[in-house]
């Protein structure tokens, strides 16, 4: 994709971010970028100028070029995405400040500002895809893994190190190595989204303290139809565990597994049967936005949509 020269001065021009209405109750928005589509060096430079001094240092410390660009774009995507939902205030992405909770999860620091709109966000990135998930009614976690990712060690040994006995048994029951690898990636992605949603991360909520399983109305294992849900259960009443969460698992951009975790309605409104709904956009901030829900770029595996 060639980015036209008119975008070289977008900060000073009339170019702006398309405003988006805040997600409705139990609705999640997902924005993603493909680093390989951002080829204009002047645009990359202006993206870099959008970062805080601390963010710039952290990005420059990354030696691998692909990972460095992915880290840059993940920060740009967060800043520009948040500003889309603050359109009445016309917030400049460069002015946003962030803070971290005690486990290191980033949050928006609005300071003394009283006119900001409430939202929660989370990010995930690989060398080939960057994503930011947004919710206005729930804490949220998102994780992605490349479908072609290869596990360096034997999957069974790796799973025994990090997963529960039930999950290890599930993977061991899959005789086809390729199918086993894909199921491993799905479970890993779901677990990551959960620990990110609760704000504790891997160290604060070890993967072997909770089970991830798939339950359908037929009682079968994973299928290609969206007729089952992800179930999370504690291992021996773990103190790390909180069951009030729901998931969406999907294939994104035909290249990644993506998992999104949000609170169940009963966790914050006293009940209800609402389930998570998802809207997805592909973007190059200040250049183009494309709504991709309902296209081949978004394929639901399980959960609502």
PDB file of C-alpha atoms in Angstrom:
ATOM      1  CA  UNK A   1       0.000   0.000   0.000  1.00  0.00           C
ATOM      2  CA  UNK A   2       1.337   3.400  -0.990  1.00  0.00           C
ATOM      3  CA  UNK A   3       0.542   6.196   1.435  1.00  0.00           C
ATOM      4  CA  UNK A   4       0.028   9.447  -0.411  1.00  0.00           C
ATOM      5  CA  UNK A   5       2.261  12.410   0.344  1.00  0.00           C
ATOM      6  CA  UNK A   6      -0.675  14.499   1.551  1.00  0.00           C
ATOM      7  CA  UNK A   7      -0.446  12.655   4.833  1.00  0.00           C
ATOM      8  CA  UNK A   8       3.074  13.834   5.538  1.00  0.00           C
ATOM      9  CA  UNK A   9       1.768  16.765   7.554  1.00  0.00           C
ATOM     10  CA  UNK A  10      -1.399  15.245   8.971  1.00  0.00           C
ATOM     11  CA  UNK A  11      -0.776  16.669  12.463  1.00  0.00           C
ATOM     12  CA  UNK A  12      -0.855  20.164  11.008  1.00  0.00           C
ATOM     13  CA  UNK A  13      -3.513  19.550   8.371  1.00  0.00           C
ATOM     14  CA  UNK A  14      -7.248  19.008   8.571  1.00  0.00           C
ATOM     15  CA  UNK A  15      -6.805  15.221   8.615  1.00  0.00           C
ATOM     16  CA  UNK A  16      -8.403  13.755  11.699  1.00  0.00           C
ATOM     17  CA  UNK A  17      -9.447  10.481  13.252  1.00  0.00           C
ATOM     18  CA  UNK A  18     -12.929   9.276  12.458  1.00  0.00           C
ATOM     19  CA  UNK A  19     -14.954   9.582  15.694  1.00  0.00           C
ATOM     20  CA  UNK A  20     -16.658   6.429  16.957  1.00  0.00           C
ATOM     21  CA  UNK A  21     -19.513   6.086  19.422  1.00  0.00           C
ATOM     22  CA  UNK A  22     -18.569   4.367  22.664  1.00  0.00           C
ATOM     23  CA  UNK A  23     -19.309   0.622  22.692  1.00  0.00           C
ATOM     24  CA  UNK A  24     -22.770  -0.193  23.963  1.00  0.00           C
ATOM     25  CA  UNK A  25     -23.270  -2.257  27.099  1.00  0.00           C
ATOM     26  CA  UNK A  26     -21.620  -5.681  26.599  1.00  0.00           C
ATOM     27  CA  UNK A  27     -20.201  -4.584  23.243  1.00  0.00           C
ATOM     28  CA  UNK A  28     -16.494  -4.746  22.463  1.00  0.00           C
ATOM     29  CA  UNK A  29     -14.598  -2.958  19.707  1.00  0.00           C
ATOM     30  CA  UNK A  30     -11.395  -4.349  18.227  1.00  0.00           C
ATOM     31  CA  UNK A  31      -9.007  -2.285  16.089  1.00  0.00           C
ATOM     32  CA  UNK A  32      -6.029  -3.839  14.348  1.00  0.00           C
ATOM     33  CA  UNK A  33      -3.114  -2.805  12.159  1.00  0.00           C
ATOM     34  CA  UNK A  34      -0.820  -4.773   9.873  1.00  0.00           C
ATOM     35  CA  UNK A  35       2.721  -3.376  10.305  1.00  0.00           C
ATOM     36  CA  UNK A  36       3.593  -4.540   6.802  1.00  0.00           C
ATOM     37  CA  UNK A  37       1.026  -2.117   5.372  1.00  0.00           C
ATOM     38  CA  UNK A  38       2.724   0.927   6.912  1.00  0.00           C
ATOM     39  CA  UNK A  39       5.486   1.595   4.405  1.00  0.00           C
ATOM     40  CA  UNK A  40       5.795   5.381   4.304  1.00  0.00           C
ATOM     41  CA  UNK A  41       8.861   6.416   6.315  1.00  0.00           C
ATOM     42  CA  UNK A  42       7.562   9.943   6.853  1.00  0.00           C
ATOM     43  CA  UNK A  43       4.370   8.532   8.346  1.00  0.00           C
ATOM     44  CA  UNK A  44       6.391   6.229  10.589  1.00  0.00           C
ATOM     45  CA  UNK A  45       8.443   9.210  11.757  1.00  0.00           C
ATOM     46  CA  UNK A  46       5.317  11.161  12.624  1.00  0.00           C
ATOM     47  CA  UNK A  47       3.949   8.141  14.450  1.00  0.00           C
ATOM     48  CA  UNK A  48       7.194   8.045  16.430  1.00  0.00           C
ATOM     49  CA  UNK A  49       6.795  11.740  17.291  1.00  0.00           C
ATOM     50  CA  UNK A  50       3.411  10.903  18.779  1.00  0.00           C
ATOM     51  CA  UNK A  51       5.009   8.862  21.597  1.00  0.00           C
ATOM     52  CA  UNK A  52       6.094  10.106  24.986  1.00  0.00           C
ATOM     53  CA  UNK A  53       9.860  10.423  25.613  1.00  0.00           C
ATOM     54  CA  UNK A  54       9.787   7.256  27.721  1.00  0.00           C
ATOM     55  CA  UNK A  55       7.943   5.311  25.014  1.00  0.00           C
ATOM     56  CA  UNK A  56      10.451   6.442  22.398  1.00  0.00           C
ATOM     57  CA  UNK A  57      13.345   5.157  24.472  1.00  0.00           C
ATOM     58  CA  UNK A  58      11.662   1.776  24.974  1.00  0.00           C
ATOM     59  CA  UNK A  59      10.926   1.422  21.269  1.00  0.00           C
ATOM     60  CA  UNK A  60      14.482   2.293  20.249  1.00  0.00           C
ATOM     61  CA  UNK A  61      15.870  -0.265  22.695  1.00  0.00           C
ATOM     62  CA  UNK A  62      14.291  -3.083  20.658  1.00  0.00           C
ATOM     63  CA  UNK A  63      16.950  -4.486  18.328  1.00  0.00           C
ATOM     64  CA  UNK A  64      14.788  -6.518  15.965  1.00  0.00           C
ATOM     65  CA  UNK A  65      13.375  -4.221  13.268  1.00  0.00           C
ATOM     66  CA  UNK A  66      10.030  -6.000  12.904  1.00  0.00           C
ATOM     67  CA  UNK A  67       9.446  -6.117  16.654  1.00  0.00           C
ATOM     68  CA  UNK A  68      10.515  -2.484  16.993  1.00  0.00           C
ATOM     69  CA  UNK A  69       7.983  -1.385  14.380  1.00  0.00           C
ATOM     70  CA  UNK A  70       5.289  -3.530  15.989  1.00  0.00           C
ATOM     71  CA  UNK A  71       5.983  -1.954  19.391  1.00  0.00           C
ATOM     72  CA  UNK A  72       5.819   1.532  17.862  1.00  0.00           C
ATOM     73  CA  UNK A  73       2.534   0.841  16.095  1.00  0.00           C
ATOM     74  CA  UNK A  74       0.961  -0.744  19.179  1.00  0.00           C
ATOM     75  CA  UNK A  75       1.515   2.503  21.095  1.00  0.00           C
ATOM     76  CA  UNK A  76       0.236   4.575  18.184  1.00  0.00           C
ATOM     77  CA  UNK A  77      -2.836   2.361  17.834  1.00  0.00           C
ATOM     78  CA  UNK A  78      -3.697   2.754  21.528  1.00  0.00           C
ATOM     79  CA  UNK A  79      -3.333   6.539  21.455  1.00  0.00           C
ATOM     80  CA  UNK A  80      -5.300   7.067  18.260  1.00  0.00           C
ATOM     81  CA  UNK A  81      -8.005   4.542  19.148  1.00  0.00           C
ATOM     82  CA  UNK A  82      -8.693   6.103  22.536  1.00  0.00           C
ATOM     83  CA  UNK A  83      -8.997   9.539  20.936  1.00  0.00           C
ATOM     84  CA  UNK A  84     -11.687   8.308  18.557  1.00  0.00           C
ATOM     85  CA  UNK A  85     -14.011   7.912  21.541  1.00  0.00           C
ATOM     86  CA  UNK A  86     -13.220  11.348  22.977  1.00  0.00           C
ATOM     87  CA  UNK A  87     -14.321  13.329  19.920  1.00  0.00           C
ATOM     88  CA  UNK A  88     -16.207  16.014  21.866  1.00  0.00           C
ATOM     89  CA  UNK A  89     -12.970  16.966  23.607  1.00  0.00           C
ATOM     90  CA  UNK A  90     -10.786  16.855  20.470  1.00  0.00           C
ATOM     91  CA  UNK A  91      -7.960  15.201  22.380  1.00  0.00           C
ATOM     92  CA  UNK A  92      -4.552  15.125  20.710  1.00  0.00           C
ATOM     93  CA  UNK A  93      -3.124  11.560  20.868  1.00  0.00           C
ATOM     94  CA  UNK A  94       0.231  13.011  21.913  1.00  0.00           C
ATOM     95  CA  UNK A  95      -1.251  14.441  25.108  1.00  0.00           C
ATOM     96  CA  UNK A  96      -2.523  11.160  26.533  1.00  0.00           C
ATOM     97  CA  UNK A  97      -0.847   9.906  29.691  1.00  0.00           C
ATOM     98  CA  UNK A  98      -0.784   6.348  30.970  1.00  0.00           C
ATOM     99  CA  UNK A  99      -0.182   4.641  34.270  1.00  0.00           C
ATOM    100  CA  UNK A 100       0.220   1.007  35.310  1.00  0.00           C
ATOM    101  CA  UNK A 101      -1.491  -0.978  38.026  1.00  0.00           C
ATOM    102  CA  UNK A 102       0.554  -2.916  40.562  1.00  0.00           C
ATOM    103  CA  UNK A 103       0.872  -5.818  38.109  1.00  0.00           C
ATOM    104  CA  UNK A 104       1.965  -3.630  35.198  1.00  0.00           C
ATOM    105  CA  UNK A 105      -1.277  -3.423  33.199  1.00  0.00           C
ATOM    106  CA  UNK A 106      -1.465  -0.031  31.424  1.00  0.00           C
ATOM    107  CA  UNK A 107      -4.407   2.273  32.109  1.00  0.00           C
ATOM    108  CA  UNK A 108      -5.349   5.781  31.015  1.00  0.00           C
ATOM    109  CA  UNK A 109      -4.329   8.502  33.441  1.00  0.00           C
ATOM    110  CA  UNK A 110      -6.876  11.275  32.976  1.00  0.00           C
ATOM    111  CA  UNK A 111      -5.456  13.274  35.873  1.00  0.00           C
ATOM    112  CA  UNK A 112      -7.899  15.985  36.911  1.00  0.00           C
ATOM    113  CA  UNK A 113      -9.848  15.825  33.661  1.00  0.00           C
ATOM    114  CA  UNK A 114     -13.564  15.386  34.341  1.00  0.00           C
ATOM    115  CA  UNK A 115     -14.963  15.415  30.795  1.00  0.00           C
ATOM    116  CA  UNK A 116     -13.303  12.231  29.544  1.00  0.00           C
ATOM    117  CA  UNK A 117     -15.431   9.290  28.491  1.00  0.00           C
ATOM    118  CA  UNK A 118     -15.107   6.050  30.453  1.00  0.00           C
ATOM    119  CA  UNK A 119     -13.415   3.214  28.605  1.00  0.00           C
ATOM    120  CA  UNK A 120     -11.158   0.254  29.187  1.00  0.00           C
ATOM    121  CA  UNK A 121      -8.539  -0.947  26.737  1.00  0.00           C
ATOM    122  CA  UNK A 122      -5.980  -3.665  26.233  1.00  0.00           C
ATOM    123  CA  UNK A 123      -3.387  -4.326  23.549  1.00  0.00           C
ATOM    124  CA  UNK A 124      -1.645  -7.273  21.958  1.00  0.00           C
ATOM    125  CA  UNK A 125       0.914  -7.422  19.187  1.00  0.00           C
ATOM    126  CA  UNK A 126       3.042  -9.783  17.165  1.00  0.00           C
ATOM    127  CA  UNK A 127       5.546  -8.846  14.480  1.00  0.00           C
ATOM    128  CA  UNK A 128       2.794  -8.994  11.835  1.00  0.00           C
ATOM    129  CA  UNK A 129      -0.336  -7.751  13.639  1.00  0.00           C
ATOM    130  CA  UNK A 130      -1.206  -5.177  16.294  1.00  0.00           C
ATOM    131  CA  UNK A 131      -4.582  -5.028  18.060  1.00  0.00           C
ATOM    132  CA  UNK A 132      -6.357  -2.821  20.583  1.00  0.00           C
ATOM    133  CA  UNK A 133      -9.606  -3.907  22.272  1.00  0.00           C
ATOM    134  CA  UNK A 134     -12.026  -1.355  23.754  1.00  0.00           C
ATOM    135  CA  UNK A 135     -14.914  -1.670  26.223  1.00  0.00           C
ATOM    136  CA  UNK A 136     -16.917   0.950  28.098  1.00  0.00           C
ATOM    137  CA  UNK A 137     -18.628  -1.413  30.536  1.00  0.00           C
ATOM    138  CA  UNK A 138     -16.009  -3.961  31.568  1.00  0.00           C
ATOM    139  CA  UNK A 139     -12.358  -4.584  32.182  1.00  0.00           C
ATOM    140  CA  UNK A 140     -10.951  -6.275  29.097  1.00  0.00           C
ATOM    141  CA  UNK A 141      -8.080  -8.460  27.966  1.00  0.00           C
ATOM    142  CA  UNK A 142      -6.967  -9.378  24.442  1.00  0.00           C
ATOM    143  CA  UNK A 143      -4.261 -11.679  23.162  1.00  0.00           C
ATOM    144  CA  UNK A 144      -3.172 -12.874  19.731  1.00  0.00           C
ATOM    145  CA  UNK A 145      -0.938 -15.638  18.455  1.00  0.00           C
ATOM    146  CA  UNK A 146       0.147 -16.287  14.883  1.00  0.00           C
ATOM    147  CA  UNK A 147      -1.537 -19.432  13.593  1.00  0.00           C
ATOM    148  CA  UNK A 148       1.755 -20.514  12.040  1.00  0.00           C
ATOM    149  CA  UNK A 149       3.702 -20.075  15.276  1.00  0.00           C
ATOM    150  CA  UNK A 150       5.840 -23.095  16.064  1.00  0.00           C
ATOM    151  CA  UNK A 151       6.461 -24.231  19.612  1.00  0.00           C
ATOM    152  CA  UNK A 152      10.202 -24.645  20.146  1.00  0.00           C
ATOM    153  CA  UNK A 153       9.826 -27.492  22.625  1.00  0.00           C
ATOM    154  CA  UNK A 154       7.640 -30.556  22.507  1.00  0.00           C
ATOM    155  CA  UNK A 155       4.055 -29.404  23.008  1.00  0.00           C
ATOM    156  CA  UNK A 156       3.313 -32.063  25.600  1.00  0.00           C
ATOM    157  CA  UNK A 157       6.342 -31.099  27.703  1.00  0.00           C
ATOM    158  CA  UNK A 158       5.597 -27.400  27.302  1.00  0.00           C
ATOM    159  CA  UNK A 159       1.964 -27.897  28.318  1.00  0.00           C
ATOM    160  CA  UNK A 160       2.966 -29.901  31.414  1.00  0.00           C
ATOM    161  CA  UNK A 161       5.089 -26.939  32.513  1.00  0.00           C
ATOM    162  CA  UNK A 162       2.369 -24.298  32.202  1.00  0.00           C
ATOM    163  CA  UNK A 163      -1.075 -25.913  31.848  1.00  0.00           C
ATOM    164  CA  UNK A 164      -3.338 -27.838  34.198  1.00  0.00           C
ATOM    165  CA  UNK A 165      -3.567 -31.618  34.228  1.00  0.00           C
ATOM    166  CA  UNK A 166      -6.958 -31.481  32.536  1.00  0.00           C
ATOM    167  CA  UNK A 167      -5.627 -29.319  29.709  1.00  0.00           C
ATOM    168  CA  UNK A 168      -2.548 -31.521  29.329  1.00  0.00           C
ATOM    169  CA  UNK A 169      -4.843 -34.527  29.063  1.00  0.00           C
ATOM    170  CA  UNK A 170      -6.989 -32.802  26.437  1.00  0.00           C
ATOM    171  CA  UNK A 171      -3.945 -32.028  24.295  1.00  0.00           C
ATOM    172  CA  UNK A 172      -2.555 -35.548  24.759  1.00  0.00           C
ATOM    173  CA  UNK A 173      -5.822 -36.966  23.409  1.00  0.00           C
ATOM    174  CA  UNK A 174      -5.213 -35.242  20.050  1.00  0.00           C
ATOM    175  CA  UNK A 175      -3.149 -37.609  17.913  1.00  0.00           C
ATOM    176  CA  UNK A 176      -2.606 -35.323  14.934  1.00  0.00           C
ATOM    177  CA  UNK A 177       0.452 -33.099  15.676  1.00  0.00           C
ATOM    178  CA  UNK A 178      -0.819 -30.138  13.646  1.00  0.00           C
ATOM    179  CA  UNK A 179      -4.267 -30.219  15.278  1.00  0.00           C
ATOM    180  CA  UNK A 180      -2.598 -30.496  18.683  1.00  0.00           C
ATOM    181  CA  UNK A 181      -0.436 -27.437  17.951  1.00  0.00           C
ATOM    182  CA  UNK A 182      -3.460 -25.369  16.944  1.00  0.00           C
ATOM    183  CA  UNK A 183      -5.449 -26.359  20.037  1.00  0.00           C
ATOM    184  CA  UNK A 184      -2.441 -25.497  22.202  1.00  0.00           C
ATOM    185  CA  UNK A 185      -2.317 -22.001  20.661  1.00  0.00           C
ATOM    186  CA  UNK A 186      -6.035 -21.476  21.229  1.00  0.00           C
ATOM    187  CA  UNK A 187      -5.800 -22.402  24.909  1.00  0.00           C
ATOM    188  CA  UNK A 188      -2.694 -20.266  25.394  1.00  0.00           C
ATOM    189  CA  UNK A 189      -4.382 -17.270  23.756  1.00  0.00           C
ATOM    190  CA  UNK A 190      -7.503 -17.634  25.904  1.00  0.00           C
ATOM    191  CA  UNK A 191      -5.459 -17.922  29.081  1.00  0.00           C
ATOM    192  CA  UNK A 192      -3.444 -14.814  28.187  1.00  0.00           C
ATOM    193  CA  UNK A 193      -6.607 -12.803  27.540  1.00  0.00           C
ATOM    194  CA  UNK A 194      -7.982 -13.805  30.954  1.00  0.00           C
ATOM    195  CA  UNK A 195      -4.924 -12.871  33.009  1.00  0.00           C
ATOM    196  CA  UNK A 196      -4.703  -9.581  31.112  1.00  0.00           C
ATOM    197  CA  UNK A 197      -8.394  -8.845  31.726  1.00  0.00           C
ATOM    198  CA  UNK A 198      -8.112  -9.342  35.486  1.00  0.00           C
ATOM    199  CA  UNK A 199      -5.058  -7.106  35.414  1.00  0.00           C
ATOM    200  CA  UNK A 200      -2.605  -9.521  36.986  1.00  0.00           C
ATOM    201  CA  UNK A 201      -0.671 -10.916  34.066  1.00  0.00           C
ATOM    202  CA  UNK A 202       1.092 -14.259  33.859  1.00  0.00           C
ATOM    203  CA  UNK A 203       3.071 -13.861  37.092  1.00  0.00           C
ATOM    204  CA  UNK A 204       0.037 -12.722  39.078  1.00  0.00           C
ATOM    205  CA  UNK A 205      -2.253 -15.501  37.861  1.00  0.00           C
ATOM    206  CA  UNK A 206      -0.245 -18.605  36.848  1.00  0.00           C
ATOM    207  CA  UNK A 207      -1.729 -20.564  33.960  1.00  0.00           C
ATOM    208  CA  UNK A 208      -1.817 -23.813  35.948  1.00  0.00           C
ATOM    209  CA  UNK A 209      -4.239 -22.373  38.521  1.00  0.00           C
ATOM    210  CA  UNK A 210      -7.284 -22.390  36.206  1.00  0.00           C
ATOM    211  CA  UNK A 211      -8.739 -24.619  33.498  1.00  0.00           C
ATOM    212  CA  UNK A 212      -9.894 -23.500  30.074  1.00  0.00           C
ATOM    213  CA  UNK A 213     -12.324 -25.869  28.378  1.00  0.00           C
ATOM    214  CA  UNK A 214     -14.872 -25.823  25.565  1.00  0.00           C
ATOM    215  CA  UNK A 215     -18.468 -26.864  26.083  1.00  0.00           C
ATOM    216  CA  UNK A 216     -21.076 -27.196  23.364  1.00  0.00           C
ATOM    217  CA  UNK A 217     -24.738 -28.060  23.544  1.00  0.00           C
ATOM    218  CA  UNK A 218     -23.851 -31.411  21.960  1.00  0.00           C
ATOM    219  CA  UNK A 219     -21.093 -31.999  24.485  1.00  0.00           C
ATOM    220  CA  UNK A 220     -18.446 -32.240  21.752  1.00  0.00           C
ATOM    221  CA  UNK A 221     -14.965 -30.786  21.634  1.00  0.00           C
ATOM    222  CA  UNK A 222     -13.919 -27.914  19.374  1.00  0.00           C
ATOM    223  CA  UNK A 223     -15.668 -27.700  16.036  1.00  0.00           C
ATOM    224  CA  UNK A 224     -15.707 -25.061  13.353  1.00  0.00           C
ATOM    225  CA  UNK A 225     -19.252 -23.966  14.217  1.00  0.00           C
ATOM    226  CA  UNK A 226     -19.854 -21.239  16.763  1.00  0.00           C
ATOM    227  CA  UNK A 227     -22.109 -23.453  18.907  1.00  0.00           C
ATOM    228  CA  UNK A 228     -20.100 -23.737  22.095  1.00  0.00           C
ATOM    229  CA  UNK A 229     -18.610 -21.531  24.767  1.00  0.00           C
ATOM    230  CA  UNK A 230     -15.366 -21.191  26.634  1.00  0.00           C
ATOM    231  CA  UNK A 231     -15.606 -22.249  30.264  1.00  0.00           C
ATOM    232  CA  UNK A 232     -13.109 -21.250  32.929  1.00  0.00           C
ATOM    233  CA  UNK A 233     -12.798 -23.166  36.189  1.00  0.00           C
ATOM    234  CA  UNK A 234     -10.559 -22.951  39.216  1.00  0.00           C
ATOM    235  CA  UNK A 235      -8.018 -25.598  40.168  1.00  0.00           C
ATOM    236  CA  UNK A 236      -8.495 -26.491  43.848  1.00  0.00           C
ATOM    237  CA  UNK A 237     -10.196 -23.162  44.675  1.00  0.00           C
ATOM    238  CA  UNK A 238      -7.173 -21.147  43.668  1.00  0.00           C
ATOM    239  CA  UNK A 239      -6.893 -17.698  45.219  1.00  0.00           C
ATOM    240  CA  UNK A 240      -5.954 -16.372  41.759  1.00  0.00           C
ATOM    241  CA  UNK A 241      -9.282 -17.338  40.238  1.00  0.00           C
ATOM    242  CA  UNK A 242     -12.330 -15.241  39.335  1.00  0.00           C
ATOM    243  CA  UNK A 243     -15.089 -16.926  37.310  1.00  0.00           C
ATOM    244  CA  UNK A 244     -17.113 -13.856  36.268  1.00  0.00           C
ATOM    245  CA  UNK A 245     -15.638 -13.673  32.777  1.00  0.00           C
ATOM    246  CA  UNK A 246     -16.641 -14.543  29.223  1.00  0.00           C
ATOM    247  CA  UNK A 247     -14.670 -15.039  26.022  1.00  0.00           C
ATOM    248  CA  UNK A 248     -14.673 -14.658  22.270  1.00  0.00           C
ATOM    249  CA  UNK A 249     -12.199 -16.718  20.254  1.00  0.00           C
ATOM    250  CA  UNK A 250     -11.700 -15.916  16.580  1.00  0.00           C
ATOM    251  CA  UNK A 251      -9.396 -16.063  13.592  1.00  0.00           C
ATOM    252  CA  UNK A 252      -8.257 -12.536  12.734  1.00  0.00           C
ATOM    253  CA  UNK A 253      -6.893 -11.285   9.408  1.00  0.00           C
ATOM    254  CA  UNK A 254      -6.602 -14.899   8.213  1.00  0.00           C
ATOM    255  CA  UNK A 255      -3.345 -15.206  10.126  1.00  0.00           C
ATOM    256  CA  UNK A 256      -3.909 -15.091  13.889  1.00  0.00           C
ATOM    257  CA  UNK A 257      -5.943 -16.569  16.696  1.00  0.00           C
ATOM    258  CA  UNK A 258      -7.344 -13.777  18.850  1.00  0.00           C
ATOM    259  CA  UNK A 259      -9.067 -14.101  22.226  1.00  0.00           C
ATOM    260  CA  UNK A 260     -11.009 -11.379  24.027  1.00  0.00           C
ATOM    261  CA  UNK A 261     -12.069 -11.651  27.655  1.00  0.00           C
ATOM    262  CA  UNK A 262     -14.595  -9.374  29.391  1.00  0.00           C
ATOM    263  CA  UNK A 263     -16.696  -9.510  32.534  1.00  0.00           C
ATOM    264  CA  UNK A 264     -20.012 -11.322  32.461  1.00  0.00           C
ATOM    265  CA  UNK A 265     -23.100  -9.101  32.864  1.00  0.00           C
ATOM    266  CA  UNK A 266     -23.800 -10.530  36.331  1.00  0.00           C
ATOM    267  CA  UNK A 267     -20.382  -9.378  37.466  1.00  0.00           C
ATOM    268  CA  UNK A 268     -21.424  -5.734  37.469  1.00  0.00           C
ATOM    269  CA  UNK A 269     -25.184  -5.352  36.952  1.00  0.00           C
ATOM    270  CA  UNK A 270     -26.652  -8.003  39.201  1.00  0.00           C
ATOM    271  CA  UNK A 271     -27.694 -10.414  36.492  1.00  0.00           C
ATOM    272  CA  UNK A 272     -28.892 -10.598  32.920  1.00  0.00           C
ATOM    273  CA  UNK A 273     -28.398 -12.825  29.924  1.00  0.00           C
ATOM    274  CA  UNK A 274     -26.534 -10.456  27.617  1.00  0.00           C
ATOM    275  CA  UNK A 275     -23.466 -11.804  25.865  1.00  0.00           C
ATOM    276  CA  UNK A 276     -20.499 -10.060  24.368  1.00  0.00           C
ATOM    277  CA  UNK A 277     -20.885  -8.518  20.911  1.00  0.00           C
ATOM    278  CA  UNK A 278     -17.904  -7.577  18.781  1.00  0.00           C
ATOM    279  CA  UNK A 279     -17.189  -4.980  16.081  1.00  0.00           C
ATOM    280  CA  UNK A 280     -13.854  -5.044  14.263  1.00  0.00           C
ATOM    281  CA  UNK A 281     -11.929  -2.472  12.212  1.00  0.00           C
ATOM    282  CA  UNK A 282      -8.666  -2.615  10.276  1.00  0.00           C
ATOM    283  CA  UNK A 283      -6.896   0.726  10.323  1.00  0.00           C
ATOM    284  CA  UNK A 284      -3.885   2.789   9.378  1.00  0.00           C
ATOM    285  CA  UNK A 285      -4.463   5.823  11.647  1.00  0.00           C
ATOM    286  CA  UNK A 286      -5.005   9.063   9.719  1.00  0.00           C
ATOM    287  CA  UNK A 287      -4.915   7.164   6.430  1.00  0.00           C
ATOM    288  CA  UNK A 288      -7.789   4.706   6.271  1.00  0.00           C
ATOM    289  CA  UNK A 289     -10.273   2.738   8.369  1.00  0.00           C
ATOM    290  CA  UNK A 290     -12.096  -0.365   7.199  1.00  0.00           C
ATOM    291  CA  UNK A 291     -14.965  -2.024   9.062  1.00  0.00           C
ATOM    292  CA  UNK A 292     -14.295  -5.744   8.635  1.00  0.00           C
ATOM    293  CA  UNK A 293     -16.908  -7.441  10.836  1.00  0.00           C
ATOM    294  CA  UNK A 294     -18.822  -9.917   8.712  1.00  0.00           C
ATOM    295  CA  UNK A 295     -15.925 -10.390   6.273  1.00  0.00           C
ATOM    296  CA  UNK A 296     -13.402 -13.179   5.883  1.00  0.00           C
ATOM    297  CA  UNK A 297     -10.987 -11.163   8.043  1.00  0.00           C
ATOM    298  CA  UNK A 298     -13.051 -12.052  11.134  1.00  0.00           C
ATOM    299  CA  UNK A 299     -14.014 -15.695  11.635  1.00  0.00           C
ATOM    300  CA  UNK A 300     -15.619 -16.589  14.944  1.00  0.00           C
ATOM    301  CA  UNK A 301     -14.563 -19.874  16.508  1.00  0.00           C
ATOM    302  CA  UNK A 302     -16.586 -19.632  19.703  1.00  0.00           C
ATOM    303  CA  UNK A 303     -18.313 -17.107  21.923  1.00  0.00           C
ATOM    304  CA  UNK A 304     -20.738 -14.408  20.842  1.00  0.00           C
ATOM    305  CA  UNK A 305     -20.145 -12.013  18.030  1.00  0.00           C
TER     306      UNK A 305
END
